[in-house]
């Protein structure tokens, strides 16, 4: 009775295995000397059971393989949307209050959806978050001195707009001393916003979203900042994020280059503003891509600059002033305020993107530009400064690769 039960169980396992469409070509041969009276020995039962088990394992393996291939296909078709913008200083409280209407709550209304809908939204924090105090770099009556101190409650404005990361690497982070840097870091952390860019205080940040691990770092040619003039440091940081921290996507923010309406071109050499060496942003960006970065976006000149594809990775050299409603020159080119949407795969492969053109009127934040002015500027600068690039920017702002 025991042998018959074992035989029936083994036969059922074999039947199940052979009934699968995955195994239609598999044939079990009957021994020519097999007895018609079913007088099999124990070895034969064991052979049948072993065969059935093997077929079940093969079936499970093929199913797992099919599931794995389906996941890989889904990942290859997935596109991440990264939103990048330039300088932001929403309103100052030093030396006298300079705030937009409704305490700045509506400054980003026209472009908010592009930031909120992105998988990751990034920008540059031009100044510090500190309600009062700090050690001002210059006196309140100093002519030509710009110092930016935002109230701490403005961190919530950035969070409400959808920002995931803000660069602190720029020439205004030290406007009110180390105390203000600490206040800024604490305030951003409380608001749930990642930050980086101050040497040995916040060298980099890691953000995880929907199963993707982003490594973010920021650089500027200024005191206490992660210095972009040190190309070895840029390379080291990118490799650290990629290799030591196993980041899927590595993004570099850089605040550099000369400033003002006449600083629209990438010179491919060190740029001097007044007496300060503001670095060679072209060499720095290329070094970061060589080290494994997937995207480099810039700001600092207060105007937009051209874009290029280098080794298949996008470099946007300057995104200008994005939301600086008070205390800054917004005339002409200095008021161009695009949102750059970059589409990349979870492995960092460029998949296109779009430039959302905007212009800043004084005091109200970025407004969508329907005239084509901002797009034409970026198209022209990209074509002139990077004639070799494979990046194509259409008249409606779409980014693609030339065929």
Short mmCIF file of C-alpha atoms in Angstrom, two decimals:
data_model
loop_
_atom_site.label_atom_id
_atom_site.label_comp_id
_atom_site.label_asym_id
_atom_site.label_seq_id
_atom_site.Cartn_x
_atom_site.Cartn_y
_atom_site.Cartn_z
CA UNK A 1 0.00 0.00 0.00
CA UNK A 2 2.83 2.37 0.88
CA UNK A 3 4.54 1.72 -2.48
CA UNK A 4 1.34 2.33 -4.42
CA UNK A 5 0.81 5.62 -2.56
CA UNK A 6 4.36 6.72 -3.33
CA UNK A 7 3.93 5.77 -6.97
CA UNK A 8 0.67 7.71 -7.32
CA UNK A 9 2.22 10.82 -5.64
CA UNK A 10 5.26 10.68 -7.87
CA UNK A 11 3.12 10.16 -10.96
CA UNK A 12 0.99 13.18 -10.07
CA UNK A 13 4.10 15.34 -9.65
CA UNK A 14 5.36 14.19 -13.04
CA UNK A 15 1.97 14.86 -14.63
CA UNK A 16 1.87 18.40 -13.22
CA UNK A 17 5.38 19.10 -14.43
CA UNK A 18 4.69 17.70 -17.89
CA UNK A 19 1.34 19.48 -18.24
CA UNK A 20 3.00 22.92 -18.09
CA UNK A 21 3.37 24.63 -21.50
CA UNK A 22 6.92 25.46 -20.46
CA UNK A 23 7.78 21.75 -20.55
CA UNK A 24 5.77 20.45 -23.49
CA UNK A 25 8.89 19.08 -25.14
CA UNK A 26 9.99 17.08 -22.09
CA UNK A 27 9.29 13.33 -22.42
CA UNK A 28 9.49 10.65 -19.75
CA UNK A 29 10.46 7.30 -21.32
CA UNK A 30 9.16 4.02 -19.93
CA UNK A 31 11.77 1.31 -19.49
CA UNK A 32 11.31 -1.41 -22.16
CA UNK A 33 11.73 -4.06 -19.49
CA UNK A 34 9.13 -2.51 -17.19
CA UNK A 35 6.82 -5.17 -15.74
CA UNK A 36 3.15 -5.03 -16.78
CA UNK A 37 2.22 -5.97 -13.21
CA UNK A 38 3.68 -2.67 -11.84
CA UNK A 39 6.10 -4.53 -9.61
CA UNK A 40 8.58 -1.64 -9.32
CA UNK A 41 11.32 -1.60 -6.76
CA UNK A 42 12.04 1.25 -4.32
CA UNK A 43 14.78 2.66 -6.56
CA UNK A 44 12.27 3.25 -9.32
CA UNK A 45 9.90 5.14 -6.98
CA UNK A 46 12.83 7.26 -5.83
CA UNK A 47 13.79 7.92 -9.45
CA UNK A 48 10.28 9.12 -10.27
CA UNK A 49 10.09 11.36 -7.22
CA UNK A 50 13.52 12.83 -7.96
CA UNK A 51 12.57 13.52 -11.58
CA UNK A 52 9.32 15.23 -10.58
CA UNK A 53 11.15 17.36 -8.03
CA UNK A 54 13.74 18.38 -10.61
CA UNK A 55 11.01 19.38 -13.08
CA UNK A 56 9.24 21.44 -10.42
CA UNK A 57 12.48 23.26 -9.59
CA UNK A 58 13.12 23.94 -13.27
CA UNK A 59 9.60 25.32 -13.62
CA UNK A 60 10.06 27.57 -10.60
CA UNK A 61 13.42 28.73 -11.95
CA UNK A 62 11.94 29.64 -15.31
CA UNK A 63 9.12 31.51 -13.67
CA UNK A 64 11.62 33.44 -11.56
CA UNK A 65 13.63 34.18 -14.70
CA UNK A 66 10.51 35.44 -16.46
CA UNK A 67 9.68 37.67 -13.48
CA UNK A 68 13.23 39.01 -13.47
CA UNK A 69 13.07 39.80 -17.19
CA UNK A 70 9.75 41.58 -16.67
CA UNK A 71 11.30 43.70 -13.90
CA UNK A 72 14.29 44.54 -16.08
CA UNK A 73 11.99 45.56 -18.92
CA UNK A 74 9.97 47.79 -16.58
CA UNK A 75 13.17 49.41 -15.30
CA UNK A 76 14.44 50.01 -18.84
CA UNK A 77 11.20 51.77 -19.71
CA UNK A 78 11.05 53.82 -16.49
CA UNK A 79 12.00 57.48 -16.78
CA UNK A 80 12.93 59.69 -13.82
CA UNK A 81 12.11 63.39 -13.98
CA UNK A 82 14.64 65.68 -12.33
CA UNK A 83 13.68 69.37 -11.96
CA UNK A 84 16.61 71.81 -11.66
CA UNK A 85 16.51 75.57 -11.07
CA UNK A 86 18.99 78.32 -10.33
CA UNK A 87 19.37 80.87 -7.51
CA UNK A 88 16.64 81.41 -4.93
CA UNK A 89 16.39 84.13 -2.28
CA UNK A 90 12.70 84.51 -1.50
CA UNK A 91 12.95 87.62 0.66
CA UNK A 92 15.39 89.24 3.09
CA UNK A 93 15.17 90.46 6.68
CA UNK A 94 18.47 92.38 6.71
CA UNK A 95 19.12 95.26 7.10
CA UNK A 96 15.42 96.02 6.57
CA UNK A 97 12.59 93.61 5.64
CA UNK A 98 12.14 92.98 1.89
CA UNK A 99 9.29 90.53 1.42
CA UNK A 100 6.92 89.76 -1.43
CA UNK A 101 3.14 89.96 -1.08
CA UNK A 102 1.45 87.37 1.12
CA UNK A 103 4.82 86.72 2.74
CA UNK A 104 6.06 85.01 -0.43
CA UNK A 105 3.48 82.21 -0.40
CA UNK A 106 2.55 82.76 -4.06
CA UNK A 107 6.00 83.38 -5.54
CA UNK A 108 6.24 79.96 -7.19
CA UNK A 109 2.60 79.43 -8.15
CA UNK A 110 3.19 79.57 -11.92
CA UNK A 111 5.88 76.87 -11.87
CA UNK A 112 4.98 74.87 -8.76
CA UNK A 113 3.46 71.93 -10.64
CA UNK A 114 6.72 71.23 -12.50
CA UNK A 115 8.58 70.97 -9.19
CA UNK A 116 5.97 69.00 -7.28
CA UNK A 117 5.41 66.50 -10.10
CA UNK A 118 9.13 65.76 -10.53
CA UNK A 119 10.76 62.71 -8.96
CA UNK A 120 13.39 65.05 -7.53
CA UNK A 121 13.48 68.87 -7.39
CA UNK A 122 16.79 70.72 -6.90
CA UNK A 123 17.89 74.35 -6.58
CA UNK A 124 20.40 76.77 -5.09
CA UNK A 125 19.74 78.49 -1.77
CA UNK A 126 21.26 81.93 -2.30
CA UNK A 127 21.71 83.01 1.31
CA UNK A 128 20.95 81.71 4.79
CA UNK A 129 17.91 80.93 6.92
CA UNK A 130 18.17 82.87 10.17
CA UNK A 131 15.56 85.00 11.90
CA UNK A 132 18.03 87.42 13.45
CA UNK A 133 21.61 87.74 14.61
CA UNK A 134 24.68 86.29 13.00
CA UNK A 135 27.81 88.25 12.12
CA UNK A 136 27.23 90.33 8.96
CA UNK A 137 30.03 90.18 6.43
CA UNK A 138 29.57 93.91 5.73
CA UNK A 139 27.99 96.79 7.60
CA UNK A 140 24.37 97.74 6.83
CA UNK A 141 25.48 100.92 5.04
CA UNK A 142 28.11 99.29 2.82
CA UNK A 143 27.57 100.29 -0.80
CA UNK A 144 27.41 97.53 -3.38
CA UNK A 145 27.35 94.82 -0.75
CA UNK A 146 24.73 92.11 -1.11
CA UNK A 147 23.90 90.03 1.96
CA UNK A 148 21.00 87.60 1.99
CA UNK A 149 19.35 86.46 5.21
CA UNK A 150 15.91 84.85 4.90
CA UNK A 151 13.58 84.18 7.83
CA UNK A 152 13.58 80.57 8.96
CA UNK A 153 9.88 80.13 8.14
CA UNK A 154 10.81 80.36 4.46
CA UNK A 155 12.09 76.79 4.59
CA UNK A 156 8.44 75.80 4.49
CA UNK A 157 8.01 77.78 1.25
CA UNK A 158 10.66 75.60 -0.36
CA UNK A 159 9.09 72.43 1.04
CA UNK A 160 5.62 73.44 -0.15
CA UNK A 161 7.05 74.03 -3.63
CA UNK A 162 8.32 70.46 -3.75
CA UNK A 163 12.07 70.92 -3.29
CA UNK A 164 13.98 67.82 -2.18
CA UNK A 165 17.49 69.29 -2.17
CA UNK A 166 19.04 72.76 -1.91
CA UNK A 167 22.68 73.59 -2.55
CA UNK A 168 24.38 75.65 0.14
CA UNK A 169 27.59 76.04 -1.85
CA UNK A 170 27.69 79.70 -2.93
CA UNK A 171 29.20 83.06 -2.10
CA UNK A 172 26.36 84.11 0.24
CA UNK A 173 26.35 81.17 2.66
CA UNK A 174 28.93 82.99 4.79
CA UNK A 175 27.12 86.36 4.74
CA UNK A 176 26.27 86.01 8.45
CA UNK A 177 28.97 83.71 9.73
CA UNK A 178 29.10 80.12 10.91
CA UNK A 179 26.10 80.60 13.24
CA UNK A 180 23.89 81.25 10.21
CA UNK A 181 25.22 78.14 8.45
CA UNK A 182 24.21 76.02 11.44
CA UNK A 183 20.77 77.64 11.55
CA UNK A 184 20.27 76.98 7.83
CA UNK A 185 21.19 73.32 8.15
CA UNK A 186 18.91 72.77 11.15
CA UNK A 187 16.01 74.59 9.51
CA UNK A 188 16.26 72.68 6.22
CA UNK A 189 16.52 69.36 8.06
CA UNK A 190 13.39 70.18 10.04
CA UNK A 191 11.58 70.97 6.79
CA UNK A 192 12.64 67.62 5.30
CA UNK A 193 14.93 69.14 2.66
CA UNK A 194 18.39 67.69 1.98
CA UNK A 195 21.38 70.03 1.57
CA UNK A 196 25.11 69.97 0.82
CA UNK A 197 28.08 72.11 -0.16
CA UNK A 198 29.84 73.29 3.01
CA UNK A 199 33.21 71.59 3.44
CA UNK A 200 33.35 69.16 6.38
CA UNK A 201 29.89 70.23 7.54
CA UNK A 202 27.66 68.91 4.75
CA UNK A 203 29.83 67.52 1.96
CA UNK A 204 27.07 65.56 0.28
CA UNK A 205 23.51 64.29 0.71
CA UNK A 206 21.77 61.03 -0.15
CA UNK A 207 18.06 61.00 -0.96
CA UNK A 208 16.03 57.85 -1.60
CA UNK A 209 12.82 58.11 -3.61
CA UNK A 210 10.70 55.24 -4.98
CA UNK A 211 13.52 52.72 -4.87
CA UNK A 212 16.14 55.03 -6.40
CA UNK A 213 19.17 56.20 -4.41
CA UNK A 214 20.33 59.70 -5.41
CA UNK A 215 23.75 61.05 -4.46
CA UNK A 216 23.89 64.86 -4.40
CA UNK A 217 26.87 67.15 -3.95
CA UNK A 218 27.47 70.89 -4.39
CA UNK A 219 30.52 73.07 -5.06
CA UNK A 220 31.54 76.73 -5.25
CA UNK A 221 34.85 78.64 -5.43
CA UNK A 222 34.35 80.32 -2.04
CA UNK A 223 35.68 80.17 1.51
CA UNK A 224 34.49 77.14 3.52
CA UNK A 225 32.64 75.71 0.52
CA UNK A 226 33.45 72.46 -1.25
CA UNK A 227 35.79 74.14 -3.73
CA UNK A 228 35.04 73.51 -7.42
CA UNK A 229 38.51 74.82 -8.34
CA UNK A 230 39.86 71.63 -6.78
CA UNK A 231 39.05 69.21 -9.61
CA UNK A 232 40.39 66.27 -7.63
CA UNK A 233 37.85 66.98 -4.90
CA UNK A 234 35.01 66.91 -7.41
CA UNK A 235 36.18 63.59 -8.77
CA UNK A 236 36.64 62.16 -5.28
CA UNK A 237 33.15 63.17 -4.17
CA UNK A 238 31.44 61.72 -7.24
CA UNK A 239 33.29 58.41 -6.87
CA UNK A 240 32.52 58.34 -3.16
CA UNK A 241 28.80 58.62 -3.83
CA UNK A 242 28.90 56.12 -6.66
CA UNK A 243 31.17 53.50 -5.15
CA UNK A 244 31.12 53.82 -1.36
CA UNK A 245 27.45 54.79 -1.01
CA UNK A 246 26.14 52.76 -3.97
CA UNK A 247 24.08 55.63 -5.38
CA UNK A 248 22.08 54.86 -8.52
CA UNK A 249 22.12 58.47 -9.71
CA UNK A 250 24.82 61.08 -8.94
CA UNK A 251 24.02 64.77 -9.48
CA UNK A 252 26.43 67.69 -9.09
CA UNK A 253 25.45 71.30 -8.40
CA UNK A 254 28.03 74.01 -9.12
CA UNK A 255 27.89 77.73 -8.33
CA UNK A 256 30.65 79.31 -10.39
CA UNK A 257 31.68 81.54 -13.26
CA UNK A 258 31.73 85.31 -13.75
CA UNK A 259 28.58 87.31 -12.99
CA UNK A 260 26.28 89.72 -14.76
CA UNK A 261 24.58 90.37 -18.09
CA UNK A 262 27.88 90.02 -19.95
CA UNK A 263 28.75 86.61 -18.43
CA UNK A 264 26.59 84.42 -20.64
CA UNK A 265 29.37 82.43 -22.35
CA UNK A 266 31.32 79.41 -21.10
CA UNK A 267 34.94 80.44 -21.70
CA UNK A 268 36.57 77.03 -20.99
CA UNK A 269 39.13 78.73 -18.75
CA UNK A 270 39.26 80.26 -15.27
CA UNK A 271 36.74 83.08 -14.99
CA UNK A 272 37.52 86.21 -12.99
CA UNK A 273 34.82 88.36 -11.41
CA UNK A 274 36.16 91.62 -9.93
CA UNK A 275 39.36 90.20 -8.40
CA UNK A 276 38.09 86.72 -7.56
CA UNK A 277 38.88 83.51 -9.42
CA UNK A 278 35.47 81.92 -9.96
CA UNK A 279 36.84 78.77 -11.52
CA UNK A 280 36.78 76.92 -14.83
CA UNK A 281 33.28 75.49 -14.79
CA UNK A 282 33.79 73.63 -18.09
CA UNK A 283 36.80 71.68 -16.79
CA UNK A 284 35.05 70.98 -13.48
CA UNK A 285 31.85 69.69 -15.09
CA UNK A 286 33.74 67.43 -17.49
CA UNK A 287 35.85 66.02 -14.65
CA UNK A 288 32.69 65.18 -12.69
CA UNK A 289 31.15 63.39 -15.68
CA UNK A 290 34.43 61.52 -16.25
CA UNK A 291 34.25 60.38 -12.61
CA UNK A 292 30.73 59.00 -13.03
CA UNK A 293 28.25 61.86 -12.49
CA UNK A 294 24.96 61.58 -14.38
CA UNK A 295 24.00 65.27 -14.39
CA UNK A 296 25.73 68.59 -13.68
CA UNK A 297 23.66 71.76 -13.30
CA UNK A 298 25.05 75.22 -12.65
CA UNK A 299 24.16 78.67 -11.36
CA UNK A 300 26.04 81.70 -10.13
CA UNK A 301 26.43 84.04 -13.15
CA UNK A 302 22.86 85.35 -12.60
CA UNK A 303 22.17 84.71 -16.28
CA UNK A 304 21.44 81.55 -18.24
CA UNK A 305 24.20 79.81 -20.16
CA UNK A 306 24.33 77.08 -22.77
CA UNK A 307 23.93 73.34 -22.34
CA UNK A 308 25.75 70.35 -23.78
CA UNK A 309 25.83 66.58 -23.79
CA UNK A 310 29.21 65.22 -22.76
CA UNK A 311 29.69 61.46 -22.93
CA UNK A 312 25.92 61.19 -23.10
CA UNK A 313 25.35 63.18 -19.89
CA UNK A 314 23.71 66.60 -19.67
CA UNK A 315 25.56 69.66 -18.39
CA UNK A 316 23.54 72.85 -17.87
CA UNK A 317 26.14 75.53 -17.17
CA UNK A 318 23.86 78.14 -15.60
CA UNK A 319 20.14 78.32 -14.92
CA UNK A 320 20.27 81.97 -13.83
CA UNK A 321 18.12 83.61 -11.17
CA UNK A 322 15.06 81.49 -10.52
CA UNK A 323 13.24 83.16 -7.64
CA UNK A 324 14.95 86.28 -6.34
CA UNK A 325 12.07 88.78 -6.18
CA UNK A 326 13.78 91.48 -4.10
CA UNK A 327 17.29 92.74 -3.61
CA UNK A 328 18.65 91.59 -7.00
CA UNK A 329 18.96 93.01 -10.49
CA UNK A 330 16.32 91.36 -12.68
CA UNK A 331 16.63 93.54 -15.74
CA UNK A 332 16.92 91.88 -19.15
CA UNK A 333 18.89 88.63 -19.13
CA UNK A 334 19.18 88.71 -15.34
CA UNK A 335 15.45 88.01 -15.12
CA UNK A 336 15.49 84.76 -17.13
CA UNK A 337 14.29 81.97 -14.80
CA UNK A 338 13.87 78.59 -16.52
CA UNK A 339 12.94 75.26 -14.98
CA UNK A 340 15.05 72.47 -16.46
CA UNK A 341 13.33 69.08 -16.53
CA UNK A 342 15.83 66.28 -17.17
CA UNK A 343 14.62 62.78 -18.01
CA UNK A 344 16.99 59.96 -17.14
CA UNK A 345 16.71 56.21 -16.63
CA UNK A 346 17.28 54.64 -13.18
CA UNK A 347 20.78 53.80 -14.47
CA UNK A 348 21.54 57.44 -15.28
CA UNK A 349 21.04 57.30 -19.05
CA UNK A 350 19.87 60.55 -20.63
CA UNK A 351 16.31 60.21 -21.94
CA UNK A 352 15.64 63.79 -23.01
CA UNK A 353 13.86 66.53 -21.13
CA UNK A 354 12.31 69.95 -21.47
CA UNK A 355 13.09 73.57 -20.66
CA UNK A 356 10.15 75.42 -19.09
CA UNK A 357 10.88 79.08 -19.92
CA UNK A 358 10.09 81.70 -17.31
CA UNK A 359 10.96 85.34 -16.62
CA UNK A 360 11.01 87.14 -13.28
CA UNK A 361 9.27 90.50 -13.04
CA UNK A 362 10.47 92.31 -9.92
CA UNK A 363 8.71 91.28 -6.73
CA UNK A 364 6.44 88.48 -8.00
CA UNK A 365 8.52 85.40 -8.78
CA UNK A 366 8.92 83.47 -12.07
CA UNK A 367 6.18 83.72 -14.71
CA UNK A 368 5.93 81.51 -17.80
CA UNK A 369 7.57 83.17 -20.82
CA UNK A 370 5.37 82.82 -23.90
CA UNK A 371 7.53 85.08 -26.08
CA UNK A 372 10.24 82.49 -26.72
CA UNK A 373 12.94 84.84 -25.43
CA UNK A 374 14.42 82.52 -22.82
CA UNK A 375 14.46 79.48 -25.10
CA UNK A 376 16.12 81.39 -27.93
CA UNK A 377 18.81 82.58 -25.53
CA UNK A 378 19.63 79.05 -24.37
CA UNK A 379 19.47 77.66 -27.91
CA UNK A 380 21.86 80.30 -29.21
CA UNK A 381 24.35 79.98 -26.36
CA UNK A 382 24.35 76.18 -26.65
CA UNK A 383 24.96 76.33 -30.40
CA UNK A 384 27.72 78.95 -30.17
CA UNK A 385 29.59 77.64 -27.12
CA UNK A 386 29.19 73.91 -27.88
CA UNK A 387 29.01 73.42 -31.64
CA UNK A 388 30.16 69.83 -31.20
CA UNK A 389 27.35 68.82 -28.85
CA UNK A 390 24.77 66.19 -29.78
CA UNK A 391 22.12 67.98 -27.72
CA UNK A 392 19.14 69.27 -29.66
CA UNK A 393 16.88 71.97 -28.15
CA UNK A 394 13.64 72.43 -30.07
CA UNK A 395 11.68 75.67 -30.34
CA UNK A 396 9.22 74.40 -27.76
CA UNK A 397 11.99 73.53 -25.30
CA UNK A 398 12.22 69.78 -25.83
CA UNK A 399 15.65 68.25 -25.23
CA UNK A 400 16.75 65.31 -27.37
CA UNK A 401 19.83 63.75 -28.98
CA UNK A 402 20.68 64.60 -32.57
CA UNK A 403 20.37 61.68 -34.97
#
